[in-house]
Tab-separated table of C-alpha atoms and ligand atoms in Angstrom:
chain	number	residue	atom	x	y	z
A	1	MET	CA	-17.868	-9.407	-0.202
A	2	PHE	CA	-18.863	-9.671	-4.052
A	3	LYS	CA	-20.411	-12.707	-5.655
A	4	ASP	CA	-17.509	-15.452	-6.633
A	5	ILE	CA	-17.112	-15.457	-10.252
A	6	THR	CA	-14.030	-17.621	-10.370
A	7	PRO	CA	-15.661	-20.715	-11.363
A	8	GLU	CA	-17.220	-19.084	-14.322
A	9	LEU	CA	-14.310	-17.601	-15.452
A	10	ARG	CA	-12.146	-20.665	-15.177
A	11	ALA	CA	-14.902	-22.673	-17.046
A	12	GLY	CA	-14.584	-20.215	-20.093
A	13	MET	CA	-10.810	-20.236	-19.866
A	14	PRO	CA	-9.578	-23.925	-19.904
A	15	GLU	CA	-6.030	-23.188	-20.938
A	16	LEU	CA	-5.578	-20.509	-18.279
A	17	ARG	CA	-2.167	-20.678	-16.380
A	18	GLY	CA	-2.012	-18.216	-14.035
A	19	LYS	CA	-3.887	-17.716	-10.448
A	20	LEU	CA	-7.434	-16.666	-9.737
A	21	GLU	CA	-8.503	-15.677	-6.450
A	22	ALA	CA	-12.056	-14.789	-5.117
A	23	ASN	CA	-12.316	-11.979	-2.810
A	24	ALA	CA	-8.736	-11.278	-2.308
A	25	PRO	CA	-8.035	-8.794	0.229
A	26	THR	CA	-6.028	-5.490	-1.571
A	27	ALA	CA	-4.578	-4.096	1.572
A	28	PRO	CA	-1.095	-5.995	1.185
A	29	LEU	CA	-1.284	-4.835	-2.753
A	30	SER	CA	-1.120	-1.161	-1.839
A	31	TRP	CA	1.466	0.802	0.329
A	32	PHE	CA	-1.261	2.367	2.334
A	33	ARG	CA	-2.385	-0.892	3.652
A	34	THR	CA	-6.059	-0.290	3.325
A	35	GLY	CA	-8.897	-1.253	0.901
A	36	GLY	CA	-11.504	-3.640	0.462
A	37	PRO	CA	-11.581	-6.798	-1.407
A	38	ALA	CA	-10.896	-7.302	-5.161
A	39	GLN	CA	-13.764	-9.439	-6.573
A	40	VAL	CA	-11.268	-11.387	-8.391
A	41	LEU	CA	-7.358	-11.190	-8.122
A	42	PHE	CA	-5.599	-12.543	-11.498
A	43	THR	CA	-1.954	-13.317	-11.250
A	44	PRO	CA	-0.885	-14.042	-14.796
A	45	ALA	CA	1.636	-16.758	-15.477
A	46	ASP	CA	3.242	-14.800	-18.513
A	47	ALA	CA	2.286	-12.278	-21.295
A	48	ASP	CA	0.707	-14.816	-23.406
A	49	ASP	CA	-1.536	-15.886	-20.273
A	50	LEU	CA	-2.583	-12.286	-19.505
A	51	ALA	CA	-3.575	-11.741	-23.471
A	52	TYR	CA	-5.311	-15.358	-23.058
A	53	PHE	CA	-7.233	-13.671	-20.079
A	54	LEU	CA	-8.310	-10.671	-21.529
A	55	GLN	CA	-9.579	-12.200	-24.826
A	56	HIS	CA	-11.644	-14.641	-22.983
A	57	LEU	CA	-13.113	-12.080	-20.205
A	58	ASP	CA	-16.366	-10.111	-20.814
A	59	GLN	CA	-15.154	-7.139	-22.306
A	60	GLN	CA	-17.759	-5.173	-20.052
A	61	MET	CA	-15.641	-6.636	-16.948
A	62	PRO	CA	-13.895	-3.698	-15.431
A	63	VAL	CA	-10.056	-4.489	-14.881
A	64	LEU	CA	-7.360	-2.747	-13.006
A	65	VAL	CA	-3.749	-3.635	-13.306
A	66	VAL	CA	-1.621	-2.800	-9.942
A	67	GLY	CA	2.269	-2.761	-9.702
A	68	LEU	CA	3.797	-2.275	-6.168
A	69	GLY	CA	0.738	-0.228	-5.216
A	70	SER	CA	3.196	2.747	-4.340
A	71	ASN	CA	0.899	5.313	-6.021
A	72	LEU	CA	-2.548	3.560	-5.013
A	73	LEU	CA	-5.505	4.140	-2.931
A	74	ILE	CA	-7.984	1.141	-2.988
A	75	ARG	CA	-11.332	2.296	-1.291
A	76	ASP	CA	-12.941	0.472	1.182
A	77	GLY	CA	-15.777	-0.990	-0.800
A	78	GLY	CA	-13.230	-2.998	-2.900
A	79	TRP	CA	-12.938	-3.319	-6.739
A	80	GLU	CA	-15.833	-5.071	-8.288
A	81	GLY	CA	-14.345	-6.721	-11.463
A	82	VAL	CA	-10.742	-7.972	-11.854
A	83	ILE	CA	-7.392	-6.811	-10.458
A	84	VAL	CA	-4.522	-8.113	-12.426
A	85	ARG	CA	-1.220	-8.250	-10.749
A	86	LEU	CA	2.023	-8.839	-12.600
A	87	GLY	CA	4.153	-11.238	-10.358
A	88	LYS	CA	7.681	-13.028	-11.208
A	89	GLY	CA	6.742	-13.748	-14.968
A	90	PHE	CA	6.928	-10.121	-15.620
A	91	ALA	CA	10.064	-9.214	-13.525
A	92	GLU	CA	12.955	-9.843	-16.149
A	93	VAL	CA	15.792	-7.463	-16.441
A	94	SER	CA	18.457	-7.630	-19.251
A	95	ILE	CA	20.864	-5.789	-20.649
A	96	GLU	CA	20.665	-5.072	-24.460
A	97	PRO	CA	23.659	-3.757	-26.947
A	98	GLY	CA	23.503	-0.114	-27.445
A	99	LEU	CA	23.119	0.804	-23.897
A	100	ARG	CA	19.491	-0.514	-23.754
A	101	VAL	CA	18.063	-2.188	-20.769
A	102	ARG	CA	14.646	-4.072	-21.313
A	103	ALA	CA	12.726	-4.641	-18.114
A	104	GLY	CA	9.429	-6.427	-17.550
A	105	ALA	CA	6.630	-4.062	-16.218
A	106	GLY	CA	6.581	-6.230	-13.128
A	107	ALA	CA	10.157	-5.263	-12.435
A	108	PRO	CA	10.770	-3.221	-9.513
A	109	ASP	CA	12.502	0.118	-10.764
A	110	VAL	CA	15.333	-0.007	-8.211
A	111	LYS	CA	16.178	-3.365	-9.668
A	112	VAL	CA	16.379	-2.018	-13.521
A	113	ALA	CA	18.445	1.126	-12.013
A	114	ARG	CA	20.957	-1.112	-10.263
A	115	ALA	CA	21.227	-3.441	-13.577
A	116	ALA	CA	21.748	-0.410	-15.432
A	117	ALA	CA	24.381	1.054	-12.979
A	118	GLU	CA	26.421	-2.220	-13.204
A	119	ALA	CA	26.149	-2.410	-16.726
A	120	GLY	CA	27.930	1.127	-16.960
A	121	ILE	CA	24.887	2.680	-18.273
A	122	ALA	CA	23.919	6.280	-16.999
A	123	GLY	CA	20.830	8.143	-16.946
A	124	LEU	CA	18.453	5.701	-15.004
A	125	SER	CA	19.809	5.986	-11.961
A	126	PHE	CA	16.580	8.419	-10.847
A	127	LEU	CA	14.552	4.895	-10.847
A	128	ARG	CA	16.348	4.497	-7.391
A	129	GLY	CA	14.105	6.995	-5.990
A	130	ILE	CA	10.965	5.346	-7.232
A	131	PRO	CA	9.517	2.744	-5.071
A	132	GLY	CA	7.428	1.363	-7.795
A	133	ALA	CA	7.514	-1.232	-10.669
A	134	ILE	CA	8.169	-0.336	-14.160
A	135	GLY	CA	4.310	-0.687	-15.214
A	136	GLY	CA	3.891	2.164	-12.888
A	137	ALA	CA	6.762	4.088	-14.197
A	138	LEU	CA	5.275	3.960	-17.617
A	139	ARG	CA	1.816	4.859	-16.507
A	140	MET	CA	2.901	7.760	-14.248
A	141	ASN	CA	5.851	8.804	-16.044
A	142	GLY	CA	7.650	8.561	-12.797
A	143	GLY	CA	10.534	10.803	-11.938
A	144	ALA	CA	12.803	11.860	-9.564
A	145	TYR	CA	16.079	13.710	-8.864
A	146	GLY	CA	15.800	15.408	-12.294
A	147	GLY	CA	15.126	12.643	-14.617
A	148	GLU	CA	11.831	10.844	-15.659
A	149	THR	CA	10.913	7.897	-17.582
A	150	LYS	CA	10.185	10.064	-20.865
A	151	ASP	CA	13.907	10.895	-21.015
A	152	VAL	CA	14.891	7.302	-21.278
A	153	LEU	CA	12.147	4.904	-22.939
A	154	ILE	CA	12.470	4.102	-26.295
A	155	GLU	CA	9.375	1.713	-26.547
A	156	ALA	CA	6.794	-0.018	-24.304
A	157	ARG	CA	4.830	-3.097	-25.242
A	158	GLY	CA	1.436	-4.005	-23.532
A	159	VAL	CA	-1.586	-5.896	-23.601
A	160	ALA	CA	-5.155	-4.191	-24.812
A	161	ARG	CA	-8.538	-4.885	-23.019
A	162	THR	CA	-9.378	-6.895	-26.299
A	163	GLY	CA	-5.960	-9.006	-25.111
A	164	GLU	CA	-4.081	-8.085	-28.491
A	165	PHE	CA	-0.452	-7.088	-28.223
A	166	VAL	CA	0.314	-3.296	-28.827
A	167	SER	CA	3.516	-1.166	-28.446
A	168	PHE	CA	4.295	2.267	-28.112
A	169	THR	CA	7.254	4.475	-29.060
A	170	ASN	CA	8.146	7.135	-26.582
A	171	ALA	CA	6.216	9.801	-28.580
A	172	GLN	CA	3.091	7.612	-28.804
A	173	MET	CA	3.161	7.406	-24.828
A	174	GLY	CA	2.069	10.828	-24.833
A	175	PHE	CA	3.915	11.639	-21.749
A	176	THR	CA	3.341	14.763	-19.625
A	177	TYR	CA	4.343	15.329	-15.936
A	178	ARG	CA	3.181	12.136	-14.120
A	179	HIS	CA	1.014	11.191	-17.025
A	180	SER	CA	0.850	9.056	-19.942
A	181	SER	CA	-2.287	9.507	-22.546
A	182	VAL	CA	-2.090	5.726	-23.420
A	183	PRO	CA	-5.448	4.361	-23.013
A	184	ASP	CA	-6.242	3.418	-19.340
A	185	ASP	CA	-7.188	0.136	-20.314
A	186	VAL	CA	-3.786	-0.903	-21.623
A	187	ILE	CA	-1.907	-2.935	-19.325
A	188	PHE	CA	1.968	-2.481	-20.058
A	189	ILE	CA	4.069	-5.568	-19.896
A	190	GLU	CA	7.541	-4.627	-20.717
A	191	ALA	CA	9.721	-1.321	-21.498
A	192	LEU	CA	12.771	-0.846	-23.831
A	193	PHE	CA	15.127	1.871	-22.067
A	194	GLU	CA	18.611	3.631	-23.348
A	195	GLY	CA	21.017	5.221	-21.480
A	196	ARG	CA	24.520	6.610	-22.312
A	197	PRO	CA	27.989	5.524	-21.445
A	198	GLY	CA	28.870	5.690	-17.782
A	199	ASN	CA	31.237	4.561	-15.014
A	200	PRO	CA	29.472	1.856	-12.692
A	201	GLU	CA	31.044	3.241	-9.629
A	202	GLU	CA	29.912	6.979	-10.514
A	203	ILE	CA	26.386	5.604	-11.127
A	204	LEU	CA	26.231	3.402	-7.954
A	205	ALA	CA	27.721	6.500	-5.820
A	206	GLU	CA	25.016	8.852	-7.482
A	207	MET	CA	22.093	6.053	-6.645
A	208	ASN	CA	23.526	5.897	-2.723
A	209	ALA	CA	23.197	9.995	-2.794
A	210	ILE	CA	19.650	9.448	-3.950
A	211	THR	CA	18.633	6.622	-1.199
A	212	GLU	CA	19.917	9.058	1.361
A	213	ALA	CA	18.593	12.155	-0.098
A	214	ARG	CA	15.296	10.408	-0.210
A	215	SER	CA	15.438	9.004	3.747
A	216	SER	CA	16.312	12.389	4.916
A	217	THR	CA	13.519	14.153	3.437
A	218	GLN	CA	10.696	11.784	2.794
A	219	PRO	CA	8.974	9.141	5.482
A	220	VAL	CA	10.008	6.299	2.966
A	221	ASN	CA	9.413	3.664	5.739
A	222	THR	CA	5.731	4.357	6.372
A	223	ARG	CA	2.355	3.274	4.817
A	224	THR	CA	2.136	6.147	2.281
A	225	GLY	CA	1.446	6.775	-1.492
A	226	GLY	CA	4.270	9.088	-2.065
A	227	SER	CA	3.484	12.732	-3.346
A	228	THR	CA	-0.430	13.198	-2.890
A	229	PHE	CA	-1.082	16.065	-5.495
A	230	LYS	CA	0.737	17.269	-8.413
A	231	ASN	CA	2.808	20.319	-8.381
A	232	PRO	CA	0.760	22.955	-9.999
A	233	PRO	CA	2.379	24.676	-12.773
A	234	GLY	CA	5.229	26.914	-11.544
A	235	LYS	CA	4.395	25.847	-7.980
A	236	LYS	CA	4.899	23.273	-5.341
A	237	ALA	CA	2.331	21.470	-3.790
A	238	TRP	CA	3.903	20.903	-0.231
A	239	GLU	CA	4.693	24.495	-0.258
A	240	LEU	CA	0.873	25.348	-0.688
A	241	VAL	CA	-0.184	22.616	1.777
A	242	ASP	CA	2.100	23.923	4.330
A	243	ALA	CA	1.072	27.365	3.872
A	244	ALA	CA	-2.600	26.533	4.383
A	245	GLY	CA	-1.667	25.227	7.833
A	246	CYS	CA	-1.959	21.330	6.904
A	247	ARG	CA	1.233	20.178	8.062
A	248	GLY	CA	0.472	17.153	10.823
A	249	LEU	CA	-3.471	17.541	10.048
A	250	ARG	CA	-5.128	14.705	11.196
A	251	ILE	CA	-8.288	12.564	10.428
A	252	GLY	CA	-8.253	9.195	12.764
A	253	ASP	CA	-5.138	7.465	12.019
A	254	ALA	CA	-4.423	9.558	8.763
A	255	GLN	CA	-2.223	12.252	8.946
A	256	VAL	CA	-0.694	14.805	6.593
A	257	SER	CA	3.211	13.975	7.078
A	258	GLU	CA	5.349	16.445	9.429
A	259	MET	CA	8.274	15.485	7.434
A	260	HIS	CA	7.146	15.912	3.817
A	261	CYS	CA	3.872	17.653	3.911
A	262	ASN	CA	2.557	16.339	0.394
A	263	PHE	CA	2.938	12.909	1.985
A	264	LEU	CA	0.051	11.423	3.633
A	265	ILE	CA	0.312	8.509	6.068
A	266	ASN	CA	-1.713	5.653	7.446
A	267	HIS	CA	-0.508	5.317	11.210
A	268	GLY	CA	-1.847	1.788	11.216
A	269	SER	CA	-5.778	1.749	11.334
A	270	ALA	CA	-6.547	4.434	8.787
A	271	SER	CA	-9.560	3.753	6.242
A	272	ALA	CA	-9.214	4.539	2.719
A	273	ALA	CA	-11.694	6.725	3.294
A	274	ASP	CA	-9.809	8.559	6.267
A	275	ILE	CA	-7.124	8.966	4.053
A	276	GLU	CA	-9.075	10.080	0.901
A	277	ASN	CA	-11.143	12.714	3.212
A	278	LEU	CA	-8.078	13.875	4.691
A	279	GLY	CA	-6.839	14.781	1.155
A	280	GLU	CA	-10.006	16.373	0.346
A	281	GLU	CA	-9.883	18.512	3.339
A	282	VAL	CA	-6.154	19.529	2.373
A	283	ARG	CA	-7.740	20.628	-0.940
A	284	ARG	CA	-10.573	22.661	0.398
A	285	ARG	CA	-7.932	24.508	2.701
A	286	VAL	CA	-5.451	25.147	-0.239
A	287	HIS	CA	-8.237	26.567	-2.358
A	288	GLU	CA	-9.535	28.692	0.648
A	289	MET	CA	-6.112	29.896	1.126
A	290	SER	CA	-4.664	30.515	-2.406
A	291	GLY	CA	-7.272	29.548	-4.828
A	292	VAL	CA	-5.331	26.623	-6.092
A	293	GLU	CA	-7.239	23.694	-7.081
A	294	LEU	CA	-4.604	20.614	-6.296
A	295	GLU	CA	-5.044	17.791	-8.637
A	296	TRP	CA	-4.766	14.316	-7.039
A	297	GLU	CA	-1.424	12.392	-8.153
A	298	ILE	CA	-2.513	9.228	-6.047
A	299	LYS	CA	-4.681	7.095	-8.081
A	300	ARG	CA	-7.804	6.390	-6.388
A	301	VAL	CA	-9.810	3.331	-7.272
A	302	GLY	CA	-12.854	1.108	-6.336
A	303	ARG	CA	-15.902	1.928	-4.551
A	304	ASN	CA	-16.591	3.453	-0.982
A	305	LEU	CA	-18.846	1.166	1.569
A	306	ALA	CA	-22.356	1.591	1.022
B	401	FAD	C1	7.987	6.525	-0.445
B	401	FAD	C2	7.285	7.010	-1.686
B	401	FAD	C3	7.873	7.716	-2.589
B	401	FAD	C4	7.771	8.364	-3.896
B	401	FAD	N1	8.469	9.143	-4.798
B	401	FAD	C5	8.212	9.289	-5.938
B	401	FAD	C6	9.106	9.796	-6.787
B	401	FAD	O1	9.932	10.435	-6.224
B	401	FAD	N2	8.689	10.096	-8.144
B	401	FAD	C7	7.503	9.610	-8.588
B	401	FAD	O2	7.188	9.607	-9.891
B	401	FAD	N3	6.861	8.730	-7.858
B	401	FAD	C8	7.067	8.697	-6.616
B	401	FAD	N4	6.163	7.873	-5.765
B	401	FAD	C9	4.890	7.326	-6.231
B	401	FAD	C10	5.066	5.972	-7.206
B	401	FAD	O3	6.159	5.010	-6.594
B	401	FAD	C11	5.095	6.181	-8.546
B	401	FAD	O4	4.168	6.778	-9.266
B	401	FAD	C12	5.106	4.678	-9.323
B	401	FAD	O5	5.690	4.688	-10.546
B	401	FAD	C13	4.145	3.866	-9.021
B	401	FAD	O6	4.511	2.182	-9.356
B	401	FAD	P1	3.866	1.132	-9.078
B	401	FAD	O7	4.420	-0.237	-9.533
B	401	FAD	O8	3.902	1.182	-7.120
B	401	FAD	O9	2.133	1.651	-9.618
B	401	FAD	P2	0.814	1.347	-8.673
B	401	FAD	O10	0.783	2.236	-7.698
B	401	FAD	O11	0.419	-0.108	-8.483
B	401	FAD	O12	-0.123	1.998	-9.834
B	401	FAD	C14	-0.117	3.388	-10.164
B	401	FAD	C15	-1.098	3.594	-11.393
B	401	FAD	O13	-0.043	2.795	-12.747
B	401	FAD	C16	-1.073	1.676	-13.287
B	401	FAD	N5	-0.127	0.812	-13.458
B	401	FAD	C17	0.712	-0.048	-12.617
B	401	FAD	N6	1.086	-1.121	-13.412
B	401	FAD	C18	0.533	-1.031	-14.694
B	401	FAD	C19	0.996	-1.398	-15.853
B	401	FAD	N7	1.652	-3.102	-15.840
B	401	FAD	N8	0.597	-1.272	-16.919
B	401	FAD	C20	-0.507	0.080	-16.975
B	401	FAD	N9	-0.659	0.230	-15.740
B	401	FAD	C21	-0.212	0.356	-14.641
B	401	FAD	C22	-2.171	1.532	-11.901
B	401	FAD	O14	-3.291	0.930	-12.706
B	401	FAD	C23	-2.170	2.898	-11.398
B	401	FAD	O15	-3.013	3.615	-12.156
B	401	FAD	C24	6.687	7.464	-4.348
B	401	FAD	C25	5.661	6.685	-3.618
B	401	FAD	C26	5.963	6.315	-2.530
B	401	FAD	C27	5.242	5.619	-1.584
């Protein structure tokens, strides 16, 4: 447990409208369902509230933003500082002229894919295959089934750690494979996408095909973080993991998925340390077998238990 600093924060931010919680459990915030407490969990009411909070927060205070937690491992010792969770105030999706879709960073990717499909906007159906929210897609350059965020993004808006509103064109996002070079402390609040003309029924059929393909190849209804390691140039991470004999490898209740061996699974009572240690053991074996250094795609944050 951390010191409860929410009374001081409230006192210094009399106009704050969002919710502050001390020592909030983080397991419900991530797909792995693991992790120690957040010293403070802040759910801003809207973008202005988030900016106000950041302006009035000690600039040295560590801040982490979480979306749907589908690419996140929060360590067992928790997060000392503030975790920002974007809730309903950030989930709006609207269609704009010119085959454009504006989406709040808290909107689930699937909701954006569906809105685009219904409006006859093609090119965004890949979002159906990513179980996160738009902020995570911007940070990770999320992609699936031949499309990625960088293909359709016009502009992203965010709030810097100082509380200033900032915006980034597609080029300024510095997108590479599963990465954006925008400074880590920027919290995205909104994205503007542009697709191409399409037929709603065909796009919805494409989305259904993605749903089926996912459920037959990925353990989608389990406690997992999706692909654990990035594909090294010219190689597939899962093939390296498989060739190193790690399919099904287990530490406690953490296991390398039998179905898709770039996925790690929490069978129920794995700690974050079990999952991370399993990932490190996989990296060690892959390196020993092939000389390749696998790079974590899953973001690991927070501290270990003392
Ligand atoms: C079953 C499964 C399948 C998956 N399949 C795919 C796939 O096919 N393709 C793919 O690309 N990914 C896939 N993923 C991984 C994951 O869904 C994506 O990386 C997704 O974009 C993460 O979004 P999120 O909202 O869950 O982000 P989180 O996991 O909450 O956060 C991920 C990172 O983004 C940052 N972040 C989140 N929101 C914001 C914000 N508003 N502003 C700034 N930074 C932010 C976080 O700080 C963290 O560093 C899969 C995951 C699972 C569990």
